[in-house]
CSV table of C-alpha atoms and ligand atoms in Angstrom, one decimal:
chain,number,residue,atom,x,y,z
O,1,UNK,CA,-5.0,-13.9,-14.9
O,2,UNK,CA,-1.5,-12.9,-13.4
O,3,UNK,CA,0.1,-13.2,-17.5
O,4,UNK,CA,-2.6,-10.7,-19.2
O,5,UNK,CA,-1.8,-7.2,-19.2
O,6,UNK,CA,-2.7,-5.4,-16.0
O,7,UNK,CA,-5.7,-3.4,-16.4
O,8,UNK,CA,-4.0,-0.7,-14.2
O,9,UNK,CA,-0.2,-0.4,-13.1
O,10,UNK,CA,1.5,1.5,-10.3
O,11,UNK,CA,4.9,1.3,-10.3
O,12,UNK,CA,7.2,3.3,-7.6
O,13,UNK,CA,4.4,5.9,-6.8
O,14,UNK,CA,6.1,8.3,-4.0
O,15,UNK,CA,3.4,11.1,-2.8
O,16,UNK,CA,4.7,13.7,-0.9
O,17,UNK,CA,2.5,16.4,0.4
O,18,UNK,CA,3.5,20.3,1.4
O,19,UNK,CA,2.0,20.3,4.9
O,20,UNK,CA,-1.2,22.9,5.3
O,21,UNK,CA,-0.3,25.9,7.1
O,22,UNK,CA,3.7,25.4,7.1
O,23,UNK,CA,3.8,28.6,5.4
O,24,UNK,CA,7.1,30.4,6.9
O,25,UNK,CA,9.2,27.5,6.0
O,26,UNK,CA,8.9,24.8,3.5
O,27,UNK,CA,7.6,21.5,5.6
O,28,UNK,CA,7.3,18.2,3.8
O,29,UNK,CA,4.9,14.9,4.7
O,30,UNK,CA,5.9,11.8,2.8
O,31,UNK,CA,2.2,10.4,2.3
O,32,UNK,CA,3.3,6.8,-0.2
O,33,UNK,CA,6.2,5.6,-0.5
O,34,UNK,CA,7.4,3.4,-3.3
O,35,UNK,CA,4.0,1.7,-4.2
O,36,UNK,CA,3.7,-0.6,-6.7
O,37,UNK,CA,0.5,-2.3,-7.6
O,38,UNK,CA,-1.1,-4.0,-10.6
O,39,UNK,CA,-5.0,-4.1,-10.4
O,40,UNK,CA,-6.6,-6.8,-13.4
O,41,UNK,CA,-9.4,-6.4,-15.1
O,42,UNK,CA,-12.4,-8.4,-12.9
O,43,UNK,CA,-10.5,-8.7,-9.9
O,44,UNK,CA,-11.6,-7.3,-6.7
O,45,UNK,CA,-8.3,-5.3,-4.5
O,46,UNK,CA,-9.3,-4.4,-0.7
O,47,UNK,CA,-7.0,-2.0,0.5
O,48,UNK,CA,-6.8,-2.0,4.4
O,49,UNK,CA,-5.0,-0.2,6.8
O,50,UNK,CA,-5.5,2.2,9.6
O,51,UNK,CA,-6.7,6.0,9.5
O,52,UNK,CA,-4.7,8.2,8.3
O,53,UNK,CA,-2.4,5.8,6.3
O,54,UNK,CA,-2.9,7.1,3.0
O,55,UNK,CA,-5.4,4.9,1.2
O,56,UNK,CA,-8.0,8.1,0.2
O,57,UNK,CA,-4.6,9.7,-1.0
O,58,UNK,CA,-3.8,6.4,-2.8
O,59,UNK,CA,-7.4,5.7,-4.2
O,60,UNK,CA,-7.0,9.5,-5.9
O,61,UNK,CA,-3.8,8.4,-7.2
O,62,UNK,CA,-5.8,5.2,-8.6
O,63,UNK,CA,-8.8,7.4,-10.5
O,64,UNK,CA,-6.1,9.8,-11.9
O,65,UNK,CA,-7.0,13.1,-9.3
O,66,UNK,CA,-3.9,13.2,-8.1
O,67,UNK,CA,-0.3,13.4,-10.1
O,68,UNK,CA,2.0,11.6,-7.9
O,69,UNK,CA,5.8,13.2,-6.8
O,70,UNK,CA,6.9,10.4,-8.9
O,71,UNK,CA,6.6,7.0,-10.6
O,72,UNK,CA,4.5,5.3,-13.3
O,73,UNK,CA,0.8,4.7,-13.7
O,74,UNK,CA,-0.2,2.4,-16.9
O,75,UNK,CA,-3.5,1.9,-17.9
O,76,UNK,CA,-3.8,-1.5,-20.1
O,77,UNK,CA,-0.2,-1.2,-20.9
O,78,UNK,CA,-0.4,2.4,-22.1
O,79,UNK,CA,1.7,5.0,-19.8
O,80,UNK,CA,-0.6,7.9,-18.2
O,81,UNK,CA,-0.7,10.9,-15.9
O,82,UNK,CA,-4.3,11.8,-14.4
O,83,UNK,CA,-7.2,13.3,-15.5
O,84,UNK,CA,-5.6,16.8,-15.7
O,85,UNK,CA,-3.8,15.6,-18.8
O,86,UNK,CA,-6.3,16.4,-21.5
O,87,UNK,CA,-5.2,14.2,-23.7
O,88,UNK,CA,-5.6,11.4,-21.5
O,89,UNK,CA,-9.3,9.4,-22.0
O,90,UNK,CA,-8.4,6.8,-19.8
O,91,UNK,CA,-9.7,7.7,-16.7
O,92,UNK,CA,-12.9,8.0,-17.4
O,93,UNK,CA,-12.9,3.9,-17.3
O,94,UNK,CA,-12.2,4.5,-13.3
O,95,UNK,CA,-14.8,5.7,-11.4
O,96,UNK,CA,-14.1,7.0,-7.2
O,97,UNK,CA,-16.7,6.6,-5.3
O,98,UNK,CA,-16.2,9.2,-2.5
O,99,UNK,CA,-15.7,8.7,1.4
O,100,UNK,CA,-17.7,11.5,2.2
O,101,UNK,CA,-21.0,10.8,0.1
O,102,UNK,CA,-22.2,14.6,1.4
O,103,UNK,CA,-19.2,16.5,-0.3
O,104,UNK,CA,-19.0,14.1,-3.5
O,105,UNK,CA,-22.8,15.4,-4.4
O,106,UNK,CA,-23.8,19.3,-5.7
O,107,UNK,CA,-25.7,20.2,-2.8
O,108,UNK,CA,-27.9,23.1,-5.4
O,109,UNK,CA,-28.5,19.9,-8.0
O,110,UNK,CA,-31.4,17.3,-7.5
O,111,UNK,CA,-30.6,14.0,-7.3
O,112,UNK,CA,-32.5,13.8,-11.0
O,113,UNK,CA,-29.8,16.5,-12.3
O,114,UNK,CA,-26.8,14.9,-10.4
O,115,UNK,CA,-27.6,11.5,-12.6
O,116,UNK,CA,-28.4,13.1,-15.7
O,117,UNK,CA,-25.6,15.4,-16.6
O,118,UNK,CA,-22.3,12.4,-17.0
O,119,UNK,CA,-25.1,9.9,-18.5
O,120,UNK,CA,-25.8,13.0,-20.8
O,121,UNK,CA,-22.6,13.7,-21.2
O,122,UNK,CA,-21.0,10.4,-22.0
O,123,UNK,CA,-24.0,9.5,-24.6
O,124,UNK,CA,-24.5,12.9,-26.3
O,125,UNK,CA,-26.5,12.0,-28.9
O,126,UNK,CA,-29.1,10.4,-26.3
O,127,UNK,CA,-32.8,11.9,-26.2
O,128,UNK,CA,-34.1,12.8,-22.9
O,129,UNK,CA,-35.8,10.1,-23.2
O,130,UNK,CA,-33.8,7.8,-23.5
O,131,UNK,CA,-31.2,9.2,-20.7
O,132,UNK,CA,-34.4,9.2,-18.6
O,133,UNK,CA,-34.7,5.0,-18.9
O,134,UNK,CA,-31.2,4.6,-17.9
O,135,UNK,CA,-31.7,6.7,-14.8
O,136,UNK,CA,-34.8,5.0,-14.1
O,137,UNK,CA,-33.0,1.2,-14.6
O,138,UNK,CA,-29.8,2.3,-12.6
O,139,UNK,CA,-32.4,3.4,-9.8
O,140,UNK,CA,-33.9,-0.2,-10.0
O,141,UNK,CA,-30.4,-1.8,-9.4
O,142,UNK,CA,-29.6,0.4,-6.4
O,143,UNK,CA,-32.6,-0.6,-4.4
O,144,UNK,CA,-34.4,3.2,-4.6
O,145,UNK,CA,-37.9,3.0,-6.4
O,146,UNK,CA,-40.4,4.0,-6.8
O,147,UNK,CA,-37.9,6.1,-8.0
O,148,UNK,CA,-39.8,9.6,-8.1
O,149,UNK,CA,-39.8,9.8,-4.5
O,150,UNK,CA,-36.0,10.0,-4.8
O,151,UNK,CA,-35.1,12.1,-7.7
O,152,UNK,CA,-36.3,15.5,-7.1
O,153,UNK,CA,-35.1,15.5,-3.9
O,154,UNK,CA,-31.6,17.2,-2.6
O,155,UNK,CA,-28.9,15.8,-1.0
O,156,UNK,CA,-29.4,16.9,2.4
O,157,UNK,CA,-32.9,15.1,2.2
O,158,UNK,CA,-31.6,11.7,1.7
O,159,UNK,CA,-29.8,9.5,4.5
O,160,UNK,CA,-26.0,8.6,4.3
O,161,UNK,CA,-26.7,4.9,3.2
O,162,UNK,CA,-29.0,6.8,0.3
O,163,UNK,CA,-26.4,9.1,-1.2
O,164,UNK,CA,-24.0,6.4,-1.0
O,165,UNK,CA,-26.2,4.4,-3.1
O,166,UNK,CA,-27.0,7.4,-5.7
O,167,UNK,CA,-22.9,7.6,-5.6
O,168,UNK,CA,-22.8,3.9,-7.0
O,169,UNK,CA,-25.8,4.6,-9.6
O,170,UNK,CA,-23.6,8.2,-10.9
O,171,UNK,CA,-20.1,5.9,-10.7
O,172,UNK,CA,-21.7,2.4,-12.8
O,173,UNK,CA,-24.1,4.8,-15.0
O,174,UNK,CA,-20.5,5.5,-17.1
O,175,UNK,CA,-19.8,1.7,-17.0
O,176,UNK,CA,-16.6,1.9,-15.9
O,177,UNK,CA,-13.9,-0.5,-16.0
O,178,UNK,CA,-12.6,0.0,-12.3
O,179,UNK,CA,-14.4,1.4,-9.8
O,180,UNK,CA,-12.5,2.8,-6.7
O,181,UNK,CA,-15.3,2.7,-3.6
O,182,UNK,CA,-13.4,4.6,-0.7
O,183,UNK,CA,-14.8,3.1,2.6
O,184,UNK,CA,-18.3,2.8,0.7
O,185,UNK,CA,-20.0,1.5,3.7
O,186,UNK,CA,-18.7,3.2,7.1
O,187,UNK,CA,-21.1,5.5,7.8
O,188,UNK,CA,-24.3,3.2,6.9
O,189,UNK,CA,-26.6,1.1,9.0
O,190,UNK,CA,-25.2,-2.5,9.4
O,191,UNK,CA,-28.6,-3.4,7.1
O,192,UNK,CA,-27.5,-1.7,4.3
O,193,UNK,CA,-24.2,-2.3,4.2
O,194,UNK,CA,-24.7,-6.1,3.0
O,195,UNK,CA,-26.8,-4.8,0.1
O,196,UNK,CA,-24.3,-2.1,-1.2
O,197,UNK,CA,-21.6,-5.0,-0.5
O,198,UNK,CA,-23.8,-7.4,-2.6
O,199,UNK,CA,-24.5,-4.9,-5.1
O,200,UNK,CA,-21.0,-4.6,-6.0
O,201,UNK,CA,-20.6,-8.0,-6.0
O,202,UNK,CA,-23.2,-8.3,-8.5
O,203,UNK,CA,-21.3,-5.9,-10.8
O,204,UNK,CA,-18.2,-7.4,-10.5
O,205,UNK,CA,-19.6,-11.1,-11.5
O,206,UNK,CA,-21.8,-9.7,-14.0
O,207,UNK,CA,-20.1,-7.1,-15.9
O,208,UNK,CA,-16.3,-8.2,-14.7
O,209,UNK,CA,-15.9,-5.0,-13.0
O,210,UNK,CA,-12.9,-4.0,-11.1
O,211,UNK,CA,-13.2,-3.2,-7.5
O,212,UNK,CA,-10.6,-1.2,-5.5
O,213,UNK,CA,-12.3,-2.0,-2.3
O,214,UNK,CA,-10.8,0.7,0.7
O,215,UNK,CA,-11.7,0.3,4.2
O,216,UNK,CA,-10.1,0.1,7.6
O,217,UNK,CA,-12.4,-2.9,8.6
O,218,UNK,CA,-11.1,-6.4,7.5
O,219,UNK,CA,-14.2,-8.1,8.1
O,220,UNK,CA,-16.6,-6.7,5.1
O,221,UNK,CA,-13.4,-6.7,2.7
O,222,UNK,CA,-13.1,-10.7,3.6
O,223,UNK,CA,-17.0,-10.8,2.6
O,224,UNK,CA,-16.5,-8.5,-0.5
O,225,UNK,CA,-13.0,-9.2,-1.9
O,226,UNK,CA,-13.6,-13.0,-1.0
O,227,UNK,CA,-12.0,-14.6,-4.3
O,228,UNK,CA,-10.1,-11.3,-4.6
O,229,UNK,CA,-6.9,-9.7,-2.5
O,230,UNK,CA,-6.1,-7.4,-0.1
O,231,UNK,CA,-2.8,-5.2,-0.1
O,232,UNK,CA,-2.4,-4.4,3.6
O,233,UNK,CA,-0.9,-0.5,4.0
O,234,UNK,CA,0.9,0.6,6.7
O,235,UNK,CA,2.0,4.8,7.2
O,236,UNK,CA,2.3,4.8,3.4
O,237,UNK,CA,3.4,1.2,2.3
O,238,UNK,CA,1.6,-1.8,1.5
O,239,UNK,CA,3.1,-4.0,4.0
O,240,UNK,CA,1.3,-7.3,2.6
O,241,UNK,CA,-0.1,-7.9,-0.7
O,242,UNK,CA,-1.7,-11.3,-1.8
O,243,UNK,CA,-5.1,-13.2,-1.7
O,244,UNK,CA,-7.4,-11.9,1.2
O,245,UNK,CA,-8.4,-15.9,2.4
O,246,UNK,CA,-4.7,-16.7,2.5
O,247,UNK,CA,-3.3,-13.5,3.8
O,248,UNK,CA,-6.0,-13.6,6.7
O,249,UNK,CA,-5.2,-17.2,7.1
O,250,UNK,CA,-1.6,-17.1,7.4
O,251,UNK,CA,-1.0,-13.3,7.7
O,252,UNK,CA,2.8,-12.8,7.5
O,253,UNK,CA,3.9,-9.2,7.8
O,254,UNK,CA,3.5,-8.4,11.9
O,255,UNK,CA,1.0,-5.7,11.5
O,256,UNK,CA,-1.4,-7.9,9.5
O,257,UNK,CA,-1.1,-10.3,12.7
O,258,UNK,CA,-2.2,-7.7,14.6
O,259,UNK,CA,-4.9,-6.6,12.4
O,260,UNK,CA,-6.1,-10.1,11.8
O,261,UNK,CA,-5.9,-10.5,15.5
O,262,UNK,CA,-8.3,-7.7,16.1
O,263,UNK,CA,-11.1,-9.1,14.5
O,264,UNK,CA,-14.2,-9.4,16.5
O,265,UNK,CA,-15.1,-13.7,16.1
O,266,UNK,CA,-19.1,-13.8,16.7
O,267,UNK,CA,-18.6,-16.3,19.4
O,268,UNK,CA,-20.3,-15.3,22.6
O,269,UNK,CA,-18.2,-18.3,24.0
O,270,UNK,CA,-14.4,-16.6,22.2
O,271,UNK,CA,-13.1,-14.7,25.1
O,272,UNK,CA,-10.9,-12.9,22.7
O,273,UNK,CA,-7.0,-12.6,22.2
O,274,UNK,CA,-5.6,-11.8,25.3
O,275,UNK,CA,-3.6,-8.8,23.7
O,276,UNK,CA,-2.9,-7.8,20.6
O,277,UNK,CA,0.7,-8.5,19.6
O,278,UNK,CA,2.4,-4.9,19.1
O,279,UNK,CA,4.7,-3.3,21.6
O,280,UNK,CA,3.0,-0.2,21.8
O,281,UNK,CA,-1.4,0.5,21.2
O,282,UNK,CA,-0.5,4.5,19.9
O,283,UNK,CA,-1.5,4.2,16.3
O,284,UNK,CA,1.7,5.3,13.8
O,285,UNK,CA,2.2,8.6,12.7
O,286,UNK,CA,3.3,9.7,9.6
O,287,UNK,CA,4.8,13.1,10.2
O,288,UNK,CA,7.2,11.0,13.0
O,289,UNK,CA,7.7,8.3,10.7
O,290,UNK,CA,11.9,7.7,10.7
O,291,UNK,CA,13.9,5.7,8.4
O,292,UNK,CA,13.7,2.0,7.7
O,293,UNK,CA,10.6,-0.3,8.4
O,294,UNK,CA,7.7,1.6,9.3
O,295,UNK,CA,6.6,-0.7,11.8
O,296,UNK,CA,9.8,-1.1,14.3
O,297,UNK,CA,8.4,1.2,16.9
O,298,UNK,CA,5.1,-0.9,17.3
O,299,UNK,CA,6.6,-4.8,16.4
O,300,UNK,CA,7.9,-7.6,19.1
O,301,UNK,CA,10.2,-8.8,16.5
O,302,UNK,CA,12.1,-5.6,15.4
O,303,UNK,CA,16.2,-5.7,15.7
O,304,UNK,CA,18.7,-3.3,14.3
O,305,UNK,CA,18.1,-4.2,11.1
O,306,UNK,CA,14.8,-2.7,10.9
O,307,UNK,CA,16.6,0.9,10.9
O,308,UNK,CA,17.7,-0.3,7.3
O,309,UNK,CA,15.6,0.0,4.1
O,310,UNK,CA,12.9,-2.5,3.7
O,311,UNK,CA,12.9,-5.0,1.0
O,312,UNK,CA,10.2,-7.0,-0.1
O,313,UNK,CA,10.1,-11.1,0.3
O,314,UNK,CA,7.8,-13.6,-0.9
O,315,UNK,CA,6.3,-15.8,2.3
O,316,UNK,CA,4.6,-18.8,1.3
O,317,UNK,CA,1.3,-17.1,0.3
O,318,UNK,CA,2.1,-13.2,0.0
O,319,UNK,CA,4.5,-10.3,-0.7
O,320,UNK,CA,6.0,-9.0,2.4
O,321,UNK,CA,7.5,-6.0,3.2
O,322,UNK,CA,10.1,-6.8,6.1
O,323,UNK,CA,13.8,-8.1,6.1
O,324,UNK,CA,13.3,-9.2,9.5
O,325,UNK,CA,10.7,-11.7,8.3
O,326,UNK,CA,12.6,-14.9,8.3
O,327,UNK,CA,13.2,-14.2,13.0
O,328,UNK,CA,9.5,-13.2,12.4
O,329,UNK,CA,8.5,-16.7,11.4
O,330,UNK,CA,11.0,-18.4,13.0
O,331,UNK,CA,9.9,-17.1,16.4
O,332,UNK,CA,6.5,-17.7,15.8
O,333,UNK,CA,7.0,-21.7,15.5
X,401,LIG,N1,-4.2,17.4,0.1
X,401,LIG,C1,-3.4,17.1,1.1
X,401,LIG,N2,-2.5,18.0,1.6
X,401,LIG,C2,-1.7,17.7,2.6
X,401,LIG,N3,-1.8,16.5,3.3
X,401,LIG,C3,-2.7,15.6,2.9
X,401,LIG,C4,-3.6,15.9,1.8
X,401,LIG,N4,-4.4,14.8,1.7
X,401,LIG,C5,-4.0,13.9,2.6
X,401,LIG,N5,-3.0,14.4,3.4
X,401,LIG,C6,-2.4,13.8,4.5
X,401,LIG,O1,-2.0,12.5,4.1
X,401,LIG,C7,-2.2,11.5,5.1
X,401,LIG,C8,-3.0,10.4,4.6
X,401,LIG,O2,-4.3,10.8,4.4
X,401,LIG,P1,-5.5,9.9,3.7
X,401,LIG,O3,-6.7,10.7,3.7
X,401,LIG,O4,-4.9,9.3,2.5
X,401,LIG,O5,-5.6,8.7,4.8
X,401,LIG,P2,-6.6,7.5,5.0
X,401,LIG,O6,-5.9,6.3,5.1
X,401,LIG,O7,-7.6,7.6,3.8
X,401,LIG,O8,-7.3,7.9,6.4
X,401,LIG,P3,-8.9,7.6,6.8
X,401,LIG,O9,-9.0,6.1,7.1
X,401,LIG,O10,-9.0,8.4,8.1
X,401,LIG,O11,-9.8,8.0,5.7
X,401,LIG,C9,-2.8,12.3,6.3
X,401,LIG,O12,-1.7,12.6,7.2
X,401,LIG,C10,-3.3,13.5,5.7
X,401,LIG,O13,-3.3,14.6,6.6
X,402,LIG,MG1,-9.7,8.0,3.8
């Protein structure tokens, strides 16, 4: 797969932020740094990391509504710069499926209108008719029939779990290439969230489409991105990038250890890791983040060289962002 032509390219992206309410004096926050990421076409990416580490900021990035300070987005080879370039068609192959399922729909717009207007507008010549059969057929494949009962209603009147399925019905109704689901499944019952995990599965087998999977949980992206890989972020780095069974097998970048670590085992018998291995619990932060590896306040292993520059290194099974690595592994044996 890894000798086609990426479907999507990052390359480099830096995005830096003015910070709300600095209004006196110019103040900066550094949200990515130097990302680089190639996403091919059928392949599933889960993109982990803890709140407030910039994967929402790098999912918009991904679907084209956000420009980035700087670097290089290519779209099957062909250089590109969001949706606000009107020349630009490409990004209406990516689809984001919103975080916040409340916000992402027109609360004054029935579900019914919500549907119809990109179907309509991608198929213009389409009766109602026939617009009406694909809304009826996307409703089948989200689980929500009969499907009356749902259409005419508003957004407020449906549950979380049932606006985040009408989100996947609006994002695969303009079959899509990629689709970009930002933490698709927090906020819905544990039921649910195997059939909107198995739904996109489904797509992804069926019609080879892409998955940007985000979520701070690494237990539903080892379900979901299963044959697929996970990059790893970390205050506004991917830290680890390679595929999820081997990165969560033989994690190699310290805060994936940790991460890994954390996982809850369904073993009533598992007492659990005794602690997780970081030197400090308080999560990062990236208005205090300082020079070097991003990690050093938080990692047993850090020395004086992680005030220098990171570079990336290739462990056995991943890419790993650390220069320490090689103590890192040889401590650990
Ligand atoms: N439009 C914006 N303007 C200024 N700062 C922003 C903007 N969007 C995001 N940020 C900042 O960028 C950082 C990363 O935010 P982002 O929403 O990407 O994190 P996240 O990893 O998705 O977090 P969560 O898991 O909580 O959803 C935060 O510090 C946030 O305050
Ligand atoms: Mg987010």
């Amino acid at each position: 797969m890894e000798n086609k032509t990426p479907l999507l390219s990052l390359k480099n992206i830096n995005m830096v932020f003015k910070k709300p309410g600095s209004l006196l004096k110019d103040q900066y926050i550094h949200v990515l740094r130097d990302i680089s990421l190639d996403i091919y076409a059928g392949e599933i990416i889960a993109l982990v990391g803890e709140s407030g580490c910039g994967k929402t900021t790098l999912g918009k990035i991904i679907t084209g509504l956000y420009k980035p300070t700087s670097g290089e987005i290519y779209f099957e080879g062909n250089k590109v710069s969001g949706i606000f370039d009107k020349k630009v068609t490409s990004f209406n192959e990516i689809q984001f499926i919103q975080q916040d399922s409340y916000a992402a729909l027109n609360p004054v717009r029935t579900i019914y209108q919500s549907l119809y207007a990109p179907i309509k507008n991608k198929h213009k010549k389409w009766s109602k008719k026939e617009v009406d059969a694909k809304i009826e057929e996307l409703m089948q494949i989200i689980g929500l029939y009969p499907s009356e009962q749902y259409l005419s209603k508003y957004p407020h009147q449906l549950s979380g779990g049932q606006r985040q399925r009408i989100l996947m019905a609006r994002a695969i109704s303009l079959e899509p290439k990629l689709i970009v689901a930002d933490e698709p499944v927090s906020m819905i019952d544990v039921s649910l969230r195997l059939s909107i995990l198995n739904l996109m599965k489904e797509l992804n087998e069926k019609l080879k489409m892409s998955f940007v999977y985000i979520s701070h949980d690494l237990s539903t992206s080892r379900y979901f991105a299963a044959n697929g890989k996970v990059a790893v972020m970390y205050l506004g780095e991917i830290v680890e990038l390679g595929q999820i069974a081997d990165v969560i097998s033989h994690p190699s970048h310290p805060y994936t250890r940790a991460l890994v670590q954390a996982v809850p085992v369904p073993d009533p018998t598992y007492k659990g890791a005794d602690e997780l291995p970081l030197k400090s619990m308080q999560l990062g932060s990236l208005e205090d983040r300082t020079e070097g590896c991003s990690f050093k306040e938080r990692c047993l292993y850090c020395t004086s060289e992680c005030n220098k520059k990171q570079t990336y290194q290739s462990s056995k099974t991943a890419q790993v962002l650390c220069c320490n690595l090689s103590t890192v592994l040889d401590k650990d044996k």
